[in-house]
Each structure stands twice: as structure tokens, then as C-alpha cells.
Short mmCIF file of C-alpha atoms and ligand atoms in Angstrom, two decimals:
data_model
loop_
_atom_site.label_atom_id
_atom_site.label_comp_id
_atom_site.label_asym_id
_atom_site.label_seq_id
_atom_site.Cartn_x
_atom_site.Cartn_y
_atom_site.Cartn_z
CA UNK A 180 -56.48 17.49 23.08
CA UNK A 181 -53.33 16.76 25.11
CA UNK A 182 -52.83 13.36 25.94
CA UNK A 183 -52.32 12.78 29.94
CA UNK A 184 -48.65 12.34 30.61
CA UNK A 185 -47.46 8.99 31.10
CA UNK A 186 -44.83 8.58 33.56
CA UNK A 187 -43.28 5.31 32.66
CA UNK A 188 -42.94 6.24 28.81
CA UNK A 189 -40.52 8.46 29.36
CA UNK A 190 -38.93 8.26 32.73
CA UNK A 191 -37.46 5.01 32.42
CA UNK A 192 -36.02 3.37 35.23
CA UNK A 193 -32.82 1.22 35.14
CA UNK A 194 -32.92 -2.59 34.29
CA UNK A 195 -32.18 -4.43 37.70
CA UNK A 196 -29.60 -6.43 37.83
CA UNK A 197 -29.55 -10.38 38.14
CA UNK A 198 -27.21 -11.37 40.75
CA UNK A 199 -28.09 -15.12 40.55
CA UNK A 200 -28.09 -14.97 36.74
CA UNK A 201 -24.46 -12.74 37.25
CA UNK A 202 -22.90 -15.42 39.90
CA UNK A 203 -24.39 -18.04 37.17
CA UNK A 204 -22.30 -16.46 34.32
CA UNK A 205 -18.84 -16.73 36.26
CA UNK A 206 -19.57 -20.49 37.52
CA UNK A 207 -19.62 -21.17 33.96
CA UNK A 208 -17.37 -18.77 32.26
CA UNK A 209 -14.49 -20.31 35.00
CA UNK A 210 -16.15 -23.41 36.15
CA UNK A 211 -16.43 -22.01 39.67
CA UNK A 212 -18.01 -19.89 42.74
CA UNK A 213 -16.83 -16.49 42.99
CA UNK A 214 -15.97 -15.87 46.13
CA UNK A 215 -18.41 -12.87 46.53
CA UNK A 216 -20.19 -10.36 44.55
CA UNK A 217 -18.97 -6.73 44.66
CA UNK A 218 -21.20 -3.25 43.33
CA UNK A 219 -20.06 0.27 42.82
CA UNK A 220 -22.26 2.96 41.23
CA UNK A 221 -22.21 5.21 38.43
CA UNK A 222 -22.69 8.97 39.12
CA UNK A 223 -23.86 12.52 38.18
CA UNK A 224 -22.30 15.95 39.30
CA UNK A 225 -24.59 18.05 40.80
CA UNK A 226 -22.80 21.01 40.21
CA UNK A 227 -19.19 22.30 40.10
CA UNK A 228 -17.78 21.62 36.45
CA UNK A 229 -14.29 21.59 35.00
CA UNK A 230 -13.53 22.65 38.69
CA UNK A 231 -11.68 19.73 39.52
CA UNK A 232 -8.50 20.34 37.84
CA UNK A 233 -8.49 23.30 38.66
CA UNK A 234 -8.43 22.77 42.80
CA UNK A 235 -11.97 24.03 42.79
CA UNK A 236 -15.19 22.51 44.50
CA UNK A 237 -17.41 19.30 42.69
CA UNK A 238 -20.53 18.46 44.14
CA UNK A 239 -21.85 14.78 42.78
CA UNK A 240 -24.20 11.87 44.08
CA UNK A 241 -23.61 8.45 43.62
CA UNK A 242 -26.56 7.00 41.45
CA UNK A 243 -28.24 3.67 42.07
CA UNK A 244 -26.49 2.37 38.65
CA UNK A 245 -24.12 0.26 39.15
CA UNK A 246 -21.13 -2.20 38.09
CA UNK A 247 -21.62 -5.29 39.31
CA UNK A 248 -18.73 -7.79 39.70
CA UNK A 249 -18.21 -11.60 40.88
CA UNK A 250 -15.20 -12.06 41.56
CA UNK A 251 -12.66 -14.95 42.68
CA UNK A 252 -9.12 -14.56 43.90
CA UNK A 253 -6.34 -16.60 41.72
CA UNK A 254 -3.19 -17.55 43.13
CA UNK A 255 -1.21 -16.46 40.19
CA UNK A 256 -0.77 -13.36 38.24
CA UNK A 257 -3.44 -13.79 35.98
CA UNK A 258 -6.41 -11.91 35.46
CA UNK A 259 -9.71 -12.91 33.35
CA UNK A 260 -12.21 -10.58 32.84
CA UNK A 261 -15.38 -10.95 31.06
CA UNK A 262 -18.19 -8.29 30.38
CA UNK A 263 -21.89 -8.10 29.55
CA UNK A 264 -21.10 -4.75 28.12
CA UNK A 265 -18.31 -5.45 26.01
CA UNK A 266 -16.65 -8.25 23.25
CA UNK A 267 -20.50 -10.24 23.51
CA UNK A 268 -18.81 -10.93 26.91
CA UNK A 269 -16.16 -12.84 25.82
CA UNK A 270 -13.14 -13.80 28.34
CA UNK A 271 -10.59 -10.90 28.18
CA UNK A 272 -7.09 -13.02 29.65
CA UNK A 273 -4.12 -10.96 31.02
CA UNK A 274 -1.00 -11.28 32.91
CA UNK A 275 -0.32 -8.78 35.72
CA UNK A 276 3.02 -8.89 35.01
CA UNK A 277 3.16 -7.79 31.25
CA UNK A 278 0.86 -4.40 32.19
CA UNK A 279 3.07 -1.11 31.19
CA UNK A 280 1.68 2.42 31.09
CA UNK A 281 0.64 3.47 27.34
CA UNK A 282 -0.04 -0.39 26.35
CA UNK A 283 -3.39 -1.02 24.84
CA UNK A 284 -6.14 -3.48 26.95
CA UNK A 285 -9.17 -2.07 25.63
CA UNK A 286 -11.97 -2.12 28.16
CA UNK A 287 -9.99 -4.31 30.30
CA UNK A 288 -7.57 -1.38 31.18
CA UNK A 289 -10.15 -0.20 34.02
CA UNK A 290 -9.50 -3.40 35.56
CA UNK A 291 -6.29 -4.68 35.16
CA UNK A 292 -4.82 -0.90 35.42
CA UNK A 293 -6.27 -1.25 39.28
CA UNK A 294 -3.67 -4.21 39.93
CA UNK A 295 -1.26 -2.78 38.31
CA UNK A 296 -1.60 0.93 40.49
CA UNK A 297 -1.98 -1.56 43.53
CA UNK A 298 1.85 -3.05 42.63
CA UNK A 299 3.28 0.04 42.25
CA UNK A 300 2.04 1.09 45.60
CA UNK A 301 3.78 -2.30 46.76
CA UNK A 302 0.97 -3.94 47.90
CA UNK A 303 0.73 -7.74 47.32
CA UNK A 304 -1.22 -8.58 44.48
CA UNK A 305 -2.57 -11.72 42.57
CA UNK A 306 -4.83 -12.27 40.08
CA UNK A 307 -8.71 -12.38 39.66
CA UNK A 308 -11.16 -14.20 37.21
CA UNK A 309 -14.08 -11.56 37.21
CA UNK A 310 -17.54 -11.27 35.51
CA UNK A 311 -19.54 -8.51 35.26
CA UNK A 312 -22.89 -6.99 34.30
CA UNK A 313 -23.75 -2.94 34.88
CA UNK A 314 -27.06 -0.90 34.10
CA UNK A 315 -24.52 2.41 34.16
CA UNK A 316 -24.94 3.94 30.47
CA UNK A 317 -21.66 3.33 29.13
CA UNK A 318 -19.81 6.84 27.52
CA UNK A 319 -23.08 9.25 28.82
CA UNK A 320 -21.09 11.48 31.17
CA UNK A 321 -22.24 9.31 34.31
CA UNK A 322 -18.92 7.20 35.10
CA UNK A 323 -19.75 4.04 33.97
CA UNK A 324 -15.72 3.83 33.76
CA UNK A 325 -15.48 5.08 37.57
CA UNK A 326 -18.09 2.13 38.26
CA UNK A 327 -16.02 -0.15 36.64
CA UNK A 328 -12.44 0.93 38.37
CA UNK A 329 -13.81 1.40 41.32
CA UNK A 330 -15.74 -1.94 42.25
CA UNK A 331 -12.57 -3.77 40.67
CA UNK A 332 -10.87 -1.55 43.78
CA UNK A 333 -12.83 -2.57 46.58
CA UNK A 334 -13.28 -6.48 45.04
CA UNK A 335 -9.19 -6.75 44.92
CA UNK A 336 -8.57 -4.74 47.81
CA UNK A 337 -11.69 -7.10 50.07
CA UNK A 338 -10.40 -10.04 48.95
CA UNK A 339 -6.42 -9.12 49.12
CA UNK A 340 -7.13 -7.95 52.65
CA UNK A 341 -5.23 -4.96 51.58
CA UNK A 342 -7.10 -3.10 54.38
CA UNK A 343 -7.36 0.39 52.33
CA UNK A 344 -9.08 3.83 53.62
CA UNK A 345 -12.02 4.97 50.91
CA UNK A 346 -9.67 7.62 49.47
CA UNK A 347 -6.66 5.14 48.46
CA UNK A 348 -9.60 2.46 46.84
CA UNK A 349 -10.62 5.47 44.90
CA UNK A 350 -6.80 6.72 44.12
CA UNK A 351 -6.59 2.89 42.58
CA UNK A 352 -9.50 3.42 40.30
CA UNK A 353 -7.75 7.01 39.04
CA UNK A 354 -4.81 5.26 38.54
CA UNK A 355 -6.19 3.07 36.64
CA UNK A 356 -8.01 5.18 34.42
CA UNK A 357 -5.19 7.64 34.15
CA UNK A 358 -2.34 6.18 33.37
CA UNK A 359 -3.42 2.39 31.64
CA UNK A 360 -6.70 3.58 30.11
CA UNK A 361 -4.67 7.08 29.42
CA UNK A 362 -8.27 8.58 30.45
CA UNK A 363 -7.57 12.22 32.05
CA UNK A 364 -9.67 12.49 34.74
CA UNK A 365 -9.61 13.91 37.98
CA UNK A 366 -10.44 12.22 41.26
CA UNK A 367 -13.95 13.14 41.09
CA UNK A 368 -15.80 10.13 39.58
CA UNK A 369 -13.62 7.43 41.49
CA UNK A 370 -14.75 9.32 45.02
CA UNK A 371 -18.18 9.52 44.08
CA UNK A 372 -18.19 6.18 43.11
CA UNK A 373 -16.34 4.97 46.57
CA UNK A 374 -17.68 7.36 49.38
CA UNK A 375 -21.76 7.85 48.03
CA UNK A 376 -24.34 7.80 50.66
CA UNK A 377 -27.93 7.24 50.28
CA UNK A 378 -29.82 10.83 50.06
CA UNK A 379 -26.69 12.69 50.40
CA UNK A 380 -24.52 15.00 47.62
CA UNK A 381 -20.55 14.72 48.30
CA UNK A 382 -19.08 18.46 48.76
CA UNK A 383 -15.14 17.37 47.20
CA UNK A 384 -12.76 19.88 47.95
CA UNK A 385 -10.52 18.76 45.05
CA UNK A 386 -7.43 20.10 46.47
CA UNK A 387 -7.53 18.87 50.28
CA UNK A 388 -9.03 15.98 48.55
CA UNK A 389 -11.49 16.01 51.31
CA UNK A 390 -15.22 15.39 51.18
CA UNK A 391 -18.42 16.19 52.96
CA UNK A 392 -21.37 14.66 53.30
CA UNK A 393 -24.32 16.65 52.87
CA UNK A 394 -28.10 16.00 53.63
CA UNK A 395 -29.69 15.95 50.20
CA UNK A 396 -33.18 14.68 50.71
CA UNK A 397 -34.73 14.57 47.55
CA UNK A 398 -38.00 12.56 47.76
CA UNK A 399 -38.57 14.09 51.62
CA UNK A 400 -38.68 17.51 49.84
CA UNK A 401 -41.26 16.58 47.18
CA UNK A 402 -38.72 16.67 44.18
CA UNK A 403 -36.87 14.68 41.64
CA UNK A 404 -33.62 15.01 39.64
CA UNK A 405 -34.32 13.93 35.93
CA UNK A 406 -31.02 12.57 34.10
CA UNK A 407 -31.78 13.64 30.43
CA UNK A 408 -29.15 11.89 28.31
CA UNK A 409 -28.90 13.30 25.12
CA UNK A 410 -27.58 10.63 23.23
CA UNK A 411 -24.82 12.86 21.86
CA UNK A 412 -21.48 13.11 21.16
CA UNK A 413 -19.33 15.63 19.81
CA UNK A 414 -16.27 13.50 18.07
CA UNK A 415 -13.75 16.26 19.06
CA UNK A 416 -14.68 16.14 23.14
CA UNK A 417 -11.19 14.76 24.48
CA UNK A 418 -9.26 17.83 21.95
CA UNK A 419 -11.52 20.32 23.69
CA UNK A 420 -11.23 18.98 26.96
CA UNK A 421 -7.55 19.06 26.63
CA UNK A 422 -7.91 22.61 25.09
CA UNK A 423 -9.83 23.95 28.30
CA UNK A 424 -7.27 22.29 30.80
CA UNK A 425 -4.47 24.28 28.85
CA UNK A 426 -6.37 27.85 28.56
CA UNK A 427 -7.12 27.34 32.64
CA UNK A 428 -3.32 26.91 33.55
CA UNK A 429 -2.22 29.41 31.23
CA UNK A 430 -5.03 32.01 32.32
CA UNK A 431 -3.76 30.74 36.68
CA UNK A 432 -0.14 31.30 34.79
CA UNK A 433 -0.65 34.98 34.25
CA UNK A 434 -2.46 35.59 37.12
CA UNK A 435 0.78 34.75 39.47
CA UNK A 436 -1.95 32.26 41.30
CA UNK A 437 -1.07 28.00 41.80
CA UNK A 438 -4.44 27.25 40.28
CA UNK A 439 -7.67 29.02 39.27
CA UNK A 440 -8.87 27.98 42.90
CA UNK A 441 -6.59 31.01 44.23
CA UNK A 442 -8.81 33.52 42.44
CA UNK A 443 -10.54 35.57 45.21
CA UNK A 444 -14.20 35.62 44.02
CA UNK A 445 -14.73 38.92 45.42
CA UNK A 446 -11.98 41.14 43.08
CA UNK A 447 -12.78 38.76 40.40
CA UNK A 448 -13.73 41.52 37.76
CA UNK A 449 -11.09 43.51 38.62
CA UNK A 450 -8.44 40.49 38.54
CA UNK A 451 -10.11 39.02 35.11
CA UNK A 452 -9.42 42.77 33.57
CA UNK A 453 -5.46 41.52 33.47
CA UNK A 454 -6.60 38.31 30.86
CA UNK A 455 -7.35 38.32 27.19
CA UNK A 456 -10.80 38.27 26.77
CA UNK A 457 -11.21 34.23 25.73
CA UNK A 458 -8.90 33.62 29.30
CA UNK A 459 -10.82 35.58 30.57
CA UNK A 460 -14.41 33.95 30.12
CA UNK A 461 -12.91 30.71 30.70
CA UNK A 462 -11.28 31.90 34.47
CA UNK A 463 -14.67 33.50 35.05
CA UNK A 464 -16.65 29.63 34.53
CA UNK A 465 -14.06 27.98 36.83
CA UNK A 466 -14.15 30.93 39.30
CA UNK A 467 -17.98 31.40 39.81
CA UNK A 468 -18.69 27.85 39.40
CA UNK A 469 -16.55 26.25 41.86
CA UNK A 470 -18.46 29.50 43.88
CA UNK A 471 -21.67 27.94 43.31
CA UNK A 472 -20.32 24.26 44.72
CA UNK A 473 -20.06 26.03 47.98
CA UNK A 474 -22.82 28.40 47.81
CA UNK A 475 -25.28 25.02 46.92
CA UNK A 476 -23.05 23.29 49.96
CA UNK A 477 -24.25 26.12 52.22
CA UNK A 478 -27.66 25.72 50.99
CA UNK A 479 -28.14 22.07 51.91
CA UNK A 480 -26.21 22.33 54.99
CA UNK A 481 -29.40 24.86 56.45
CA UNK A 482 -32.05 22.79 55.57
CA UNK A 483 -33.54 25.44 53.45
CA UNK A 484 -35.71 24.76 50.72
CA UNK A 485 -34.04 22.54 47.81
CA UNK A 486 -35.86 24.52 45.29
CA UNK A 487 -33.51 27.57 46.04
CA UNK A 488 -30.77 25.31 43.66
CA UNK A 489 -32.56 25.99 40.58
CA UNK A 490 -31.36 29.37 40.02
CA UNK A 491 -27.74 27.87 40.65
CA UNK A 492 -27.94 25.28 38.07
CA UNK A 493 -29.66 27.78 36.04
CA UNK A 494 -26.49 30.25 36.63
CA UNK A 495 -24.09 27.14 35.72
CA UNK A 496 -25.60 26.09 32.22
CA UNK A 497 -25.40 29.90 31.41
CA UNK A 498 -21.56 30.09 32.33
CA UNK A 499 -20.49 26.98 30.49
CA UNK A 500 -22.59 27.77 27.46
CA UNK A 501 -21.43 31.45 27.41
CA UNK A 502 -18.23 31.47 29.16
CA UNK A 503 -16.48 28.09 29.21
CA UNK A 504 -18.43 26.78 25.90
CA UNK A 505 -18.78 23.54 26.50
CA UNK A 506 -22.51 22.75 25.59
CA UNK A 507 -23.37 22.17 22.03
CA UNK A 508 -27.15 22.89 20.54
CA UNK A 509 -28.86 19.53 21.65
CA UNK A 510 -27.96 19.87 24.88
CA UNK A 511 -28.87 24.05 25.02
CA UNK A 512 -32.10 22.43 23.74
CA UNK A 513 -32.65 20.08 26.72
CA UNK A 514 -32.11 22.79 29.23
CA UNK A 515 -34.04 25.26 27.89
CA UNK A 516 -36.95 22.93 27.43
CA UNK A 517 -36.64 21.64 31.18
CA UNK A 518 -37.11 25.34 32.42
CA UNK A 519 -40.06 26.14 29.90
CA UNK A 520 -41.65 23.06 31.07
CA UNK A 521 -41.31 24.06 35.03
CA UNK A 522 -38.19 22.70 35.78
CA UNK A 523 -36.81 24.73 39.10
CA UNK A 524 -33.48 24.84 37.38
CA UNK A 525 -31.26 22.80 34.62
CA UNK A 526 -27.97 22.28 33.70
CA UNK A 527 -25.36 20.28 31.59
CA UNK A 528 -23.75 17.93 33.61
CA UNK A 529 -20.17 16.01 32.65
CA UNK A 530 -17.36 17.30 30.76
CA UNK A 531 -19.76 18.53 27.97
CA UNK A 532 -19.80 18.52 24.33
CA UNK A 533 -22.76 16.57 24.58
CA UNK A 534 -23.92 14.02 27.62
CA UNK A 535 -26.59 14.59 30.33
CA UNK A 536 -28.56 17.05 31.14
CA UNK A 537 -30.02 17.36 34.76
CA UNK A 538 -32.78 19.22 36.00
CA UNK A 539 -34.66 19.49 39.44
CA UNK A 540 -38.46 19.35 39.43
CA UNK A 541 -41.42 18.88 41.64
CA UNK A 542 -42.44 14.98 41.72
CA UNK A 543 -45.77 15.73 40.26
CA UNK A 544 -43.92 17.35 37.13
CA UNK A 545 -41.56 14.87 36.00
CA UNK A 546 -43.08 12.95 33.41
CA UNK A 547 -44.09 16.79 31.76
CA UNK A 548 -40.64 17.60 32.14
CA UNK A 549 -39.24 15.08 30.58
CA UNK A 550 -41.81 14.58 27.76
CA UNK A 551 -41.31 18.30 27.10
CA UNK A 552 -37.84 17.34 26.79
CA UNK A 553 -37.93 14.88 24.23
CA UNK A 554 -40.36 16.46 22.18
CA UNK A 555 -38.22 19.75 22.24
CA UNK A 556 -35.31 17.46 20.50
CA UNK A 557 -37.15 15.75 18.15
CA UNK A 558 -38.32 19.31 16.84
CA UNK A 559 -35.17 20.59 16.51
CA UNK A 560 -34.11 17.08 15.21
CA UNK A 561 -31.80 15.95 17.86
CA UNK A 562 -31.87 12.14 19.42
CA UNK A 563 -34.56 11.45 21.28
CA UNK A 564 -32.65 11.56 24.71
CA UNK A 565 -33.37 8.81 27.28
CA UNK A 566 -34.20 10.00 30.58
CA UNK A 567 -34.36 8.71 34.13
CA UNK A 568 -34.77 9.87 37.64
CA UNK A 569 -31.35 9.99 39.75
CA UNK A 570 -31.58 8.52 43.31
CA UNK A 571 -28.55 9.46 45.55
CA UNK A 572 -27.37 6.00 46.61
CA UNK A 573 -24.59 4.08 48.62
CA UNK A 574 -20.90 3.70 47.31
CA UNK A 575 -18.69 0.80 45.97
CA UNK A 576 -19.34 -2.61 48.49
CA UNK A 577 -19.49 -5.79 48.66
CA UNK A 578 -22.86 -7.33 48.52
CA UNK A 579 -22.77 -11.06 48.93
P1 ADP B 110 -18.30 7.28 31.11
O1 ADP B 110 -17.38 7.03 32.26
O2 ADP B 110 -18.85 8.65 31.10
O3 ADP B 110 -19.38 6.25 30.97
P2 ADP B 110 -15.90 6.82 29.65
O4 ADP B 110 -15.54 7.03 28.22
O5 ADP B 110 -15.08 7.49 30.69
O6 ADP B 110 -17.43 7.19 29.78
O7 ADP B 110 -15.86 5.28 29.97
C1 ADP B 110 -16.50 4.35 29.12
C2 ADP B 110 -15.58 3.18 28.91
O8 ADP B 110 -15.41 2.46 30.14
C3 ADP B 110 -16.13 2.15 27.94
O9 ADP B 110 -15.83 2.51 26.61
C4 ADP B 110 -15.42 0.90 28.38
O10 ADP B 110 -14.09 0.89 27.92
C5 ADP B 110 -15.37 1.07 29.88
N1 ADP B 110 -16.54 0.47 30.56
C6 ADP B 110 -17.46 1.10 31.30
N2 ADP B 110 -18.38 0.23 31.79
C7 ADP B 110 -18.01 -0.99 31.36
C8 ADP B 110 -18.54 -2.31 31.55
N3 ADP B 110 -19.62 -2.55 32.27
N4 ADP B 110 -17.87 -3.32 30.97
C9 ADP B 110 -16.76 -3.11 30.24
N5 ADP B 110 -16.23 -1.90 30.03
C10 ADP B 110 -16.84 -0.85 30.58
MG1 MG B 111 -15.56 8.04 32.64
#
């Protein structure tokens, strides 16, 4: 006989955070107050994937995960930093004057690489001592590192009275990841991070670097986005990554067009006919899914029913399995058993090669979903993947 589903054994939801127990920490890590505590959240793309260097559309929500940082202002040029997450959160101790691009900080790059971007900008800068604590899974695809840049941002920029605009705090955290934590990332994860707004998905035109809010009303409509992290992987991710940004300028290359982006989607089979046939699959992901990003944009913008994603997300998996190959068994796994299970629609989410899986499902059949989930990978002998339910939340901020 089937067992009824229980809800809480698979869906978990994240650890809160402490504050007191956080503000605690740094009074006795620097034998002071901070002068305030700052948050900034994880997040997961929607959809829209490997679009973003490629001038295309992204489409992610800010999760209620965050980075959490106290933080007080020094008036020198030093910088301590100290982590739940990291070195059994030992002190990390740096000067802002020794940081160079290509050195090696460890962790601490994400923060200390935010000073350093804010220097070079000219702004006036000074030191910090900083503790933090995060319930963002670290390395899952979900921008724990964003988190991390970004609420160092809007702490030094608060504090300096630096007096930036959203997209600049955001710029920082890139920066930061970029070019001292020699992460390649687009802009993506630092805007999510920044700009997020409760029940609403961020349309990012990656080119005009503009974004738009739209209304994306998950509980009102009766549904839930499961996070399935699959607790993998793949040791060659960054090679492939770089791999994929190469084949994508080289496939725009012989096209004649600036970037991927410049593809018109409606001669697309007639304009991928001029590419080898591995080009080829790979302008044919960028093209149709940066499509998608504005096809699910129009979707939420009329109020129609959110169910009507599925098949998108559905469409997406399918292109970056088939076309772009960037899912690897345990994730095809996950998807596939979202949709058996009554899933509306599923699909990777992240760079790939392992990471999250998402999929959108009625309220009432999320803990099926998800147990169908993990019993699909322990069949096949995958991790068992750990799974929550995404709530589009508020970006970076100060909150005390
Ligand atoms: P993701 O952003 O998908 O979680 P990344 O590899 O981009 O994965 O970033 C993970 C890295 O960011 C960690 O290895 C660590 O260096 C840093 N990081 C993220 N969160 C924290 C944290 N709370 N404390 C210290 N370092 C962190
Ligand atoms: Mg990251």
C-alpha cells in the first residue's frame, strides 16, 4: 500500500537565520557592534540559459535564501571577514591595498574583490570587519556567490554613503566575481540578487542591461516551484562552460551577426543551414531559448494562466539536453520524473553539468513531485537530491 506523502520529508524548507546569534558572532569575533546587518538573496533562473553572454533574454527570481552580513565600517584599509560557511569561520584579514587581479583570496575574493571594483571606479573606500551566516546552498547553481558579492555591495556602498543606483551595486558584485574570484559570469546573478521583488520574475535584457518586473504570483495561482538539487557535479563544468562560450561566438562569427542575440528567430532554419551541424545545435539553444524568455515574459505580463509555462520549460530542458548538451543523466532523471509525476513542466536550471532542477506544480502535488523525484534517483543510483520550494522574494538590503 502506498504510504501518504509527507510534505515536510522531502520538501525541506531553509534553516532561518539567527540575526541575534549573527550580530552575537561579530561582537565577539571584533569585540564590537556592527553597525547594521545587511541580506541579499540567492537565486534561480526561471528560464533563459546560456543566453546571457550571448545578449539574449534571462528570466530569474530572487529566492528567500540569503547571505546575511554584520558589518562595521573601519577607518583604515583593512578588511576582516569571517564565515559560517567557510575556514570553521575563522577571521580571513586583508589589506585593500595589496588586492591585484589574478591573486588568490579564496572565499574572501567575493568580498574584498567588491572594494577593490569600488577603487577602481574611484570611489572612496575603507575597510570593513564583517561576519556572516547564509542558508544559500553553496556551489548548487543558485548564486550563493552572487549572495555573497552582492550584500558585501550594498553593506559597503550603505555605509560608505557611496549613494549607488541598483545596477552599479550589482556591476560591483560582477566585478568582483570576475576579475578577483576569476569566476566568468555574466551580470545575471548579481541583478537578481540586487533588484528581486517579492512575487515577481526579473525579465533581463542582457544587452540594454535593463530589467522588468513581472507579476509572478505563484501561491495566488495555486502552484509551487520545487528547487530539486541534485547534489551533482560534473568535475569538467568550468572547461565546458568555456567550450560553449567559444562555439557561440564562433557560430555569431560566421553568421556576420555581433552576438547570437542578432539571429532573427523567424529565418532561423534557413540562417542555421550556413553552420556546421554541432554550431549549429548550439545557435539553435541560444536562439529559441532566449525566444522562450520573452515568450514566458509575454505570458506573465497577460495574466494568463501560469500553467501555460510548463510546456516552455518543458521545450528548454529538451534544447539544452539535445541541442546545447549541457544536462548530464541525473539531472535528465530529475526532469523526467517531475513530468511523470504531474509536474506542469521541468527544466535544468544554472549553467548545467549537474545543479538544480526546477519544476512547476500544483500546491496539492508537491510533496508527490518531489518524492517521485528522489525515488527516481535513487533507482537509477544518483544522490538523493535535496529539494525545496522557491519563493520569489525581495533583493539585497539592509535589515537592521
Ligand atoms: P554558486 O554561486 O552557484 O553557489 P559558485 O561556485 O559560483 O557557486 O560560488 C560558490 C563559492 O562562493 C564558494 O565556493 C565560496 O567561495 C563562495 N561563497 C558562497 N557563499 C559563501 C558564504 N556564505 N561564505 C563564504 N563563501 C561563500
Ligand atoms: Mg555563482
Amino acid at each position: 500500500m502506498n504510504q501518504p506523502h509527507d510534505e515536510t520529508r522531502v520538501v525541506s524548507t531553509p534553516d532561518p537565520i539567527d540575526f541575534d546569534a549573527l550580530a552575537a558572532r561579530f561582537r565577539s569575533l571584533y569585540d564590537a557592534e556592527p553597525d547594521g546587518l545587511w541580506a541579499a538573496p540567492g537565486r534561480v533562473n526561471i528560464i533563459g540559459e546560456h543566453t546571457d553572454y550571448n545578449g539574449g533574454f534571462v528570466l530569474p527570481i530572487a529566492l528567500a535564501q540569503h547571505t546575511v552580513a554584520a558589518v562595521r565600517r573601519r577607518d583604515d584599509s583593512v578588511l576582516r571577514v569571517a564565515s559560517t560557511s567557510m575556514d570553521d569561520g575563522a577571521v580571513v584579514t586583508l589589506n585593500l591595498t595589496d588586492i591585484v587581479e589574478g591573486g588568490n583570496y579564496g572565499w574572501a575574493a567575493y568580498v574584498v574583490g567588491v572594494g577593490w571594483a569600488a577603487a577602481q571606479r574611484g570611489l572612496p573606500v575603507t575597510g570593513l570587519d564583517i561576519a556572516l551566516d547564509s542558508n544559500v546552498p553553496v556551489g548548487a547553481g543558485l548564486s550563493s556567490s552572487a549572495a555573497l558579492s552582492c550584500v558585501t555591495a550594498r553593506a559597503w556602498s550603505d555605509l560608505l554613503d557611496w549613494r549607488l543606483d541598483d545596477e552599479t551595486v550589482a556591476d560591483l558584485g560582477r566585478d568582483a566575481e570576475n576579475k578577483i574570484a576569476g569566476a566568468p559570469t555574466g551580470l545575471m546573478d548579481q541583478l537578481a540578487s540586487v533588484c528581486g521583488q517579492e512575487a515577481h520574475a526579473m525579465q533581463i535584457d542582457t544587452r540594454a542591461v535593463t530589467i522588468e518586473q513581472l507579476p509572478f504570483d505563484l501561491t495566488g495561482a495555486g502552484l509551487a516551484l520545487l528547487v530539486i538539487d541534485s547534489r551533482t557535479e560534473h568535475s569538467h563544468a568550468d572547461g565546458e562552460y568555456a567550450e560553449r562560450r567559444h562555439s557561440s561566438q564562433e557560430a555569431a562569427l560566421r553568421l556576420g551577426v555581433r552576438e547570437l542575440r542578432d539571429v532573427p528567430l523567424e529565418s532561423l532554419a534557413t540562417t542555421l543551414d550556413k553552420l556546421p551541424p554541432l554550431l549549429r545545435r548550439r545557435a539553435r539553444h541560444v536562439v529559441t531559448d532566449s525566444a522562450r524568455v520573452e515568450q514566458t515574459a509575454r505570458l506573465l505580463l497577460s495574466g494568463d494562466d501560469l500553467r501555460r509555462i510548463g510546456p516552455l520549460l518543458n521545450d528548454s530542458h529538451a534544447s539544452m539536453r539535445d541541442d546545447y548538451e549541457i544536462t548530464v543523466p541525473s539531472i535528465d532523471t530529475l526532469q523526467e520524473a517531475a513530468v511523470a509525476a504531474g509536474a506542469h513542466g521541468a527544466r535544468m536550471t544554472g549553467g548545467g553539468f549537474g545543479g538544480c532542477v526546477i519544476a512547476l506544480v500544483d500546491q496539492g502535488d508537491a510533496a508527490a513531485v518531489a518524492d517521485a523525484c528522489v525515488r527516481a534517483a535513487e533507482q537509477a543510483g544518483h544522490p538523493t537530491p535535496a529539494i525545496f520550494q522557491a519563493v520569489a522574494s525581495g533583493g539585497a538590503d539592509r535589515i537592521r
